[in-house]
mmCIF file of C-alpha atoms in Angstrom:
data_model
loop_
_atom_site.group_PDB
_atom_site.id
_atom_site.type_symbol
_atom_site.label_atom_id
_atom_site.label_comp_id
_atom_site.label_asym_id
_atom_site.label_seq_id
_atom_site.Cartn_x
_atom_site.Cartn_y
_atom_site.Cartn_z
ATOM 1 C CA MET A 1 13.285 1.725 -4.177
ATOM 2 C CA VAL A 2 14.475 -0.486 -1.303
ATOM 3 C CA SER A 3 16.871 0.776 1.349
ATOM 4 C CA ASP A 4 18.160 0.225 4.892
ATOM 5 C CA ASP A 5 17.612 -3.456 5.714
ATOM 6 C CA PHE A 6 18.358 -4.547 9.275
ATOM 7 C CA PHE A 7 18.726 -7.931 11.030
ATOM 8 C CA TYR A 8 18.474 -8.752 14.700
ATOM 9 C CA ALA A 9 19.719 -12.025 16.263
ATOM 10 C CA ASP A 10 21.906 -13.281 19.115
ATOM 11 C CA LYS A 11 24.552 -15.336 17.242
ATOM 12 C CA ILE A 12 25.157 -15.326 13.512
ATOM 13 C CA THR A 13 27.634 -17.527 11.634
ATOM 14 C CA GLU A 14 28.999 -16.609 8.212
ATOM 15 C CA SER A 15 26.756 -19.179 6.474
ATOM 16 C CA MET A 16 23.751 -17.982 8.491
ATOM 17 C CA GLN A 17 24.490 -14.416 7.511
ATOM 18 C CA LYS A 18 24.541 -15.306 3.822
ATOM 19 C CA THR A 19 21.176 -17.043 4.133
ATOM 20 C CA ILE A 20 19.761 -14.161 6.148
ATOM 21 C CA ASP A 21 20.972 -11.604 3.618
ATOM 22 C CA GLU A 22 19.360 -13.468 0.766
ATOM 23 C CA THR A 23 16.120 -13.956 2.735
ATOM 24 C CA THR A 24 16.049 -10.262 3.553
ATOM 25 C CA ARG A 25 16.630 -9.304 -0.086
ATOM 26 C CA ARG A 26 13.878 -11.613 -1.329
ATOM 27 C CA ARG A 27 11.316 -10.527 1.265
ATOM 28 C CA ALA A 28 12.033 -6.857 0.613
ATOM 29 C CA LYS A 29 11.665 -7.430 -3.095
ATOM 30 C CA GLN A 30 8.416 -9.303 -2.493
ATOM 31 C CA VAL A 31 6.908 -6.418 -0.584
ATOM 32 C CA GLU A 32 8.186 -3.894 -3.116
ATOM 33 C CA TYR A 33 6.797 -5.855 -6.068
ATOM 34 C CA ASN A 34 3.401 -6.349 -4.450
ATOM 35 C CA ILE A 35 2.763 -2.699 -3.667
ATOM 36 C CA GLU A 36 4.993 -0.464 -5.811
ATOM 37 C CA HIS A 37 2.638 -0.331 -8.792
ATOM 38 C CA ASN A 38 -0.400 0.828 -6.886
ATOM 39 C CA ILE A 39 1.433 3.358 -4.694
ATOM 40 C CA THR A 40 3.419 5.032 -7.441
ATOM 41 C CA LEU A 41 0.311 5.301 -9.641
ATOM 42 C CA SER A 42 -1.778 6.800 -6.841
ATOM 43 C CA ASN A 43 -3.214 10.262 -7.352
ATOM 44 C CA SER A 44 -2.756 11.153 -3.662
ATOM 45 C CA PHE A 45 -2.253 9.812 -0.154
ATOM 46 C CA LEU A 46 -5.233 10.374 2.136
ATOM 47 C CA ASP A 47 -5.930 10.938 5.823
ATOM 48 C CA THR A 48 -9.125 8.862 5.548
ATOM 49 C CA ASN A 49 -10.830 6.872 2.858
ATOM 50 C CA SER A 50 -12.687 9.056 0.377
ATOM 51 C CA VAL A 51 -14.726 6.049 -0.881
ATOM 52 C CA SER A 52 -16.918 4.416 1.760
ATOM 53 C CA ASP A 53 -15.735 0.962 2.891
ATOM 54 C CA PRO A 54 -18.896 -1.107 3.350
ATOM 55 C CA THR A 55 -17.048 -3.459 5.752
ATOM 56 C CA LYS A 56 -15.298 -0.877 7.994
ATOM 57 C CA VAL A 57 -17.505 0.940 10.433
ATOM 58 C CA GLY A 58 -16.169 4.462 10.964
ATOM 59 C CA GLY A 59 -13.738 4.148 8.076
ATOM 60 C CA TRP A 60 -9.934 4.241 8.068
ATOM 61 C CA SER A 61 -7.510 6.872 9.418
ATOM 62 C CA TRP A 62 -3.877 7.677 8.739
ATOM 63 C CA ASN A 63 -3.092 8.953 12.241
ATOM 64 C CA THR A 64 -2.487 5.573 13.827
ATOM 65 C CA GLY A 65 0.761 5.516 11.823
ATOM 66 C CA ASP A 66 0.219 1.943 10.642
ATOM 67 C CA VAL A 67 -2.286 2.455 7.833
ATOM 68 C CA LEU A 68 -1.642 3.814 4.315
ATOM 69 C CA ILE A 69 -4.593 5.078 2.322
ATOM 70 C CA THR A 70 -4.260 5.929 -1.357
ATOM 71 C CA SER A 71 -6.578 7.397 -3.951
ATOM 72 C CA ASN A 72 -6.209 5.804 -7.390
ATOM 73 C CA TYR A 73 -7.924 6.310 -10.717
ATOM 74 C CA ALA A 74 -10.740 3.913 -11.484
ATOM 75 C CA THR A 75 -9.896 2.202 -14.800
ATOM 76 C CA THR A 76 -11.516 -0.209 -17.168
ATOM 77 C CA ILE A 77 -8.908 -2.876 -16.360
ATOM 78 C CA ASP A 78 -7.268 -3.463 -12.962
ATOM 79 C CA GLU A 79 -3.801 -1.950 -13.200
ATOM 80 C CA ASN A 80 -2.340 -5.147 -11.674
ATOM 81 C CA LEU A 81 -3.875 -7.231 -14.493
ATOM 82 C CA ASP A 82 -3.344 -4.903 -17.459
ATOM 83 C CA THR A 83 -0.377 -6.610 -19.091
ATOM 84 C CA SER A 84 -1.037 -4.931 -22.442
ATOM 85 C CA ASN A 85 -1.449 -1.412 -20.931
ATOM 86 C CA THR A 86 -4.811 -0.850 -22.646
ATOM 87 C CA ARG A 87 -6.833 0.354 -19.651
ATOM 88 C CA THR A 88 -8.611 3.697 -19.821
ATOM 89 C CA LEU A 89 -9.988 6.012 -17.126
ATOM 90 C CA VAL A 90 -13.564 5.587 -15.995
ATOM 91 C CA TYR A 91 -15.634 8.788 -15.821
ATOM 92 C CA ASP A 92 -18.875 9.650 -14.003
ATOM 93 C CA GLY A 93 -22.070 9.866 -15.987
ATOM 94 C CA ASP A 94 -21.271 13.471 -16.860
ATOM 95 C CA CYS A 95 -18.293 12.133 -18.881
ATOM 96 C CA SER A 96 -16.017 14.843 -17.383
ATOM 97 C CA THR A 97 -15.419 13.753 -13.748
ATOM 98 C CA VAL A 98 -12.856 10.988 -13.274
ATOM 99 C CA LEU A 99 -13.806 8.354 -10.663
ATOM 100 C CA PHE A 100 -11.420 7.153 -7.987
ATOM 101 C CA ASN A 101 -10.973 4.008 -5.906
ATOM 102 C CA ASN A 102 -9.080 3.679 -2.606
ATOM 103 C CA TYR A 103 -6.412 1.201 -1.559
ATOM 104 C CA ILE A 104 -5.838 0.509 2.126
ATOM 105 C CA TYR A 105 -2.575 -1.043 3.385
ATOM 106 C CA PHE A 106 -2.918 -2.453 6.903
ATOM 107 C CA VAL A 107 -1.809 -5.234 9.212
ATOM 108 C CA SER A 108 -4.210 -7.724 10.745
ATOM 109 C CA GLY A 109 -3.236 -10.874 12.585
ATOM 110 C CA GLY A 110 0.395 -10.523 11.556
ATOM 111 C CA THR A 111 -0.334 -10.172 7.847
ATOM 112 C CA LEU A 112 0.060 -7.077 5.734
ATOM 113 C CA TYR A 113 -2.941 -6.694 3.443
ATOM 114 C CA ARG A 114 -4.079 -4.413 0.643
ATOM 115 C CA ARG A 115 -7.809 -3.714 0.520
ATOM 116 C CA THR A 116 -9.447 -2.341 -2.616
ATOM 117 C CA ILE A 117 -12.417 -0.018 -1.988
ATOM 118 C CA LYS A 118 -14.215 0.231 -5.319
ATOM 119 C CA ASN A 119 -16.054 3.361 -6.306
ATOM 120 C CA PRO A 120 -19.771 2.475 -6.002
ATOM 121 C CA ASP A 121 -20.893 4.879 -8.740
ATOM 122 C CA SER A 122 -23.168 2.825 -10.996
ATOM 123 C CA SER A 123 -23.658 5.680 -13.495
ATOM 124 C CA THR A 124 -20.550 5.865 -15.675
ATOM 125 C CA CYS A 125 -19.790 7.538 -18.958
ATOM 126 C CA SER A 126 -20.924 5.318 -21.851
ATOM 127 C CA GLY A 127 -21.669 2.517 -19.404
ATOM 128 C CA ALA A 128 -17.931 1.792 -18.772
ATOM 129 C CA THR A 129 -17.232 -0.896 -16.200
ATOM 130 C CA ILE A 130 -14.693 -0.297 -13.378
ATOM 131 C CA GLY A 131 -12.104 -3.040 -13.567
ATOM 132 C CA GLN A 132 -11.090 -3.016 -9.901
ATOM 133 C CA LYS A 133 -13.048 -5.224 -7.511
ATOM 134 C CA GLN A 134 -14.164 -4.514 -3.944
ATOM 135 C CA THR A 135 -12.243 -6.728 -1.554
ATOM 136 C CA CYS A 136 -12.959 -7.772 2.054
ATOM 137 C CA SER A 137 -11.311 -9.840 4.763
ATOM 138 C CA VAL A 138 -11.408 -13.618 4.401
ATOM 139 C CA GLY A 139 -14.721 -15.012 5.634
ATOM 140 C CA TYR A 140 -16.502 -11.680 5.634
ATOM 141 C CA THR A 141 -19.963 -11.929 4.112
ATOM 142 C CA ASN A 142 -21.269 -8.839 2.387
ATOM 143 C CA SER A 143 -23.080 -8.344 -0.903
ATOM 144 C CA SER A 144 -20.530 -5.776 -1.978
ATOM 145 C CA CYS A 145 -17.530 -8.122 -1.580
ATOM 146 C CA GLN A 146 -16.127 -9.263 -4.933
ATOM 147 C CA GLY A 147 -12.865 -10.800 -3.630
ATOM 148 C CA VAL A 148 -10.572 -11.034 -0.621
ATOM 149 C CA ASP A 149 -7.924 -8.547 0.503
ATOM 150 C CA ALA A 150 -4.551 -9.134 -1.204
ATOM 151 C CA VAL A 151 -1.870 -10.626 1.021
ATOM 152 C CA ILE A 152 1.351 -8.557 0.759
ATOM 153 C CA LEU A 153 3.490 -10.188 3.477
ATOM 154 C CA THR A 154 3.005 -12.648 6.353
ATOM 155 C CA ASN A 155 4.660 -12.891 9.793
ATOM 156 C CA VAL A 156 4.649 -9.093 10.115
ATOM 157 C CA THR A 157 5.431 -7.791 13.603
ATOM 158 C CA ALA A 158 5.557 -4.035 12.856
ATOM 159 C CA PHE A 159 4.417 -1.722 10.055
ATOM 160 C CA SER A 160 4.638 2.058 9.925
ATOM 161 C CA VAL A 161 4.206 4.827 7.376
ATOM 162 C CA ASP A 162 6.134 8.141 7.116
ATOM 163 C CA TYR A 163 5.160 10.979 4.817
ATOM 164 C CA TYR A 164 7.575 13.218 2.866
ATOM 165 C CA THR A 165 6.266 16.461 1.373
ATOM 166 C CA ASN A 166 8.783 16.439 -1.489
ATOM 167 C CA SER A 167 10.323 13.491 -3.237
ATOM 168 C CA THR A 168 13.849 14.741 -2.345
ATOM 169 C CA ASP A 169 13.161 15.350 1.349
ATOM 170 C CA THR A 170 15.348 13.365 3.746
ATOM 171 C CA SER A 171 13.129 13.800 6.801
ATOM 172 C CA PRO A 172 9.390 13.118 7.244
ATOM 173 C CA ALA A 173 6.921 15.974 7.466
ATOM 174 C CA ALA A 174 6.663 17.633 10.876
ATOM 175 C CA ASN A 175 3.721 16.492 13.002
ATOM 176 C CA GLU A 176 2.872 13.924 10.327
ATOM 177 C CA TYR A 177 0.323 12.093 12.494
ATOM 178 C CA ALA A 178 -1.229 15.201 14.030
ATOM 179 C CA THR A 179 -2.177 17.238 10.964
ATOM 180 C CA ASN A 180 -4.655 15.699 8.556
ATOM 181 C CA THR A 181 -3.381 17.722 5.595
ATOM 182 C CA ILE A 182 0.018 15.988 5.721
ATOM 183 C CA PRO A 183 -0.846 12.851 3.691
ATOM 184 C CA VAL A 184 -2.502 14.662 0.776
ATOM 185 C CA ALA A 185 0.422 17.085 0.626
ATOM 186 C CA ALA A 186 3.017 14.313 0.539
ATOM 187 C CA GLN A 187 4.761 13.269 -2.650
ATOM 188 C CA SER A 188 6.544 10.257 -1.148
ATOM 189 C CA VAL A 189 6.033 7.698 1.621
ATOM 190 C CA VAL A 190 8.449 5.427 3.432
ATOM 191 C CA LEU A 191 7.024 2.099 4.602
ATOM 192 C CA THR A 192 8.924 0.340 7.395
ATOM 193 C CA VAL A 193 8.085 -3.335 7.672
ATOM 194 C CA THR A 194 9.443 -5.821 10.258
ATOM 195 C CA ALA A 195 8.739 -9.497 9.722
ATOM 196 C CA LYS A 196 9.880 -12.808 11.076
ATOM 197 C CA SER A 197 11.474 -15.433 8.874
ATOM 198 C CA GLY A 198 8.813 -18.012 9.777
ATOM 199 C CA ASN A 199 11.179 -20.740 10.929
ATOM 200 C CA GLY A 200 9.403 -21.683 14.125
ATOM 201 C CA GLY A 201 11.321 -21.198 17.381
ATOM 202 C CA ASN A 202 14.382 -19.911 15.543
ATOM 203 C CA ASP A 203 12.567 -17.027 13.888
ATOM 204 C CA SER A 204 14.764 -14.068 13.068
ATOM 205 C CA SER A 205 13.409 -10.600 12.282
ATOM 206 C CA THR A 206 14.218 -8.399 9.290
ATOM 207 C CA THR A 207 13.291 -4.782 8.932
ATOM 208 C CA SER A 208 13.027 -3.161 5.503
ATOM 209 C CA LYS A 209 12.431 0.482 4.626
ATOM 210 C CA LEU A 210 10.857 1.068 1.202
ATOM 211 C CA ARG A 211 10.368 4.509 -0.283
ATOM 212 C CA PHE A 212 7.787 5.174 -2.972
ATOM 213 C CA THR A 213 7.107 8.383 -4.863
ATOM 214 C CA ARG A 214 3.778 8.860 -6.614
ATOM 215 C CA ILE A 215 3.890 10.050 -10.211
ATOM 216 C CA ASN A 216 0.263 11.228 -10.518
ATOM 217 C CA GLY A 217 -1.537 14.179 -9.018
ATOM 218 C CA THR A 218 -0.114 17.339 -7.478
ATOM 219 C CA THR A 219 0.728 18.271 -3.917
ATOM 220 C CA SER A 220 -1.274 20.849 -1.998
#
């Protein structure tokens, strides 16, 4: 769900406003399309990555306010590529413990990325293969890297995450960046993204707020 789009500029003509409104709508839809599937299907939001990122020393943390970490089921086909909806869960070698991957949403160099941290478990039930691939930043060389981080949006100047304990809450959880149990207890998140239009010296900025509610897992 997309809500609350804002525009900031000095002088705006009627024709400019129409163009700006359409640009805002398209960019908000672009962000929503690129991330909605993974966030709504997440099992939980996390305060730190539960699967080790081989390219990030010290791991990731939610408390900077500009990183979203999700825990998602490992499946036989990447959920973003499963057009026929035939993927199945991947279990540990005991055939009873479901495996999870992590997705990290973060901004680097003005670009909003999604990183996939693939579960490294090589012993799976019936030899099933995890469909998701470990991604890394462009140019990073590591034997575990199977692809590059997905680009969600460019020309980003600000990105923040707010956590809502219940899907119907109208205000974020209290002390959301001070208490590490807040993310896992949250049912919804609101992502606020500010980005420039990319038109050189006449760049205008648009801010979009997007709310997502996960449909899997339970809150604490």
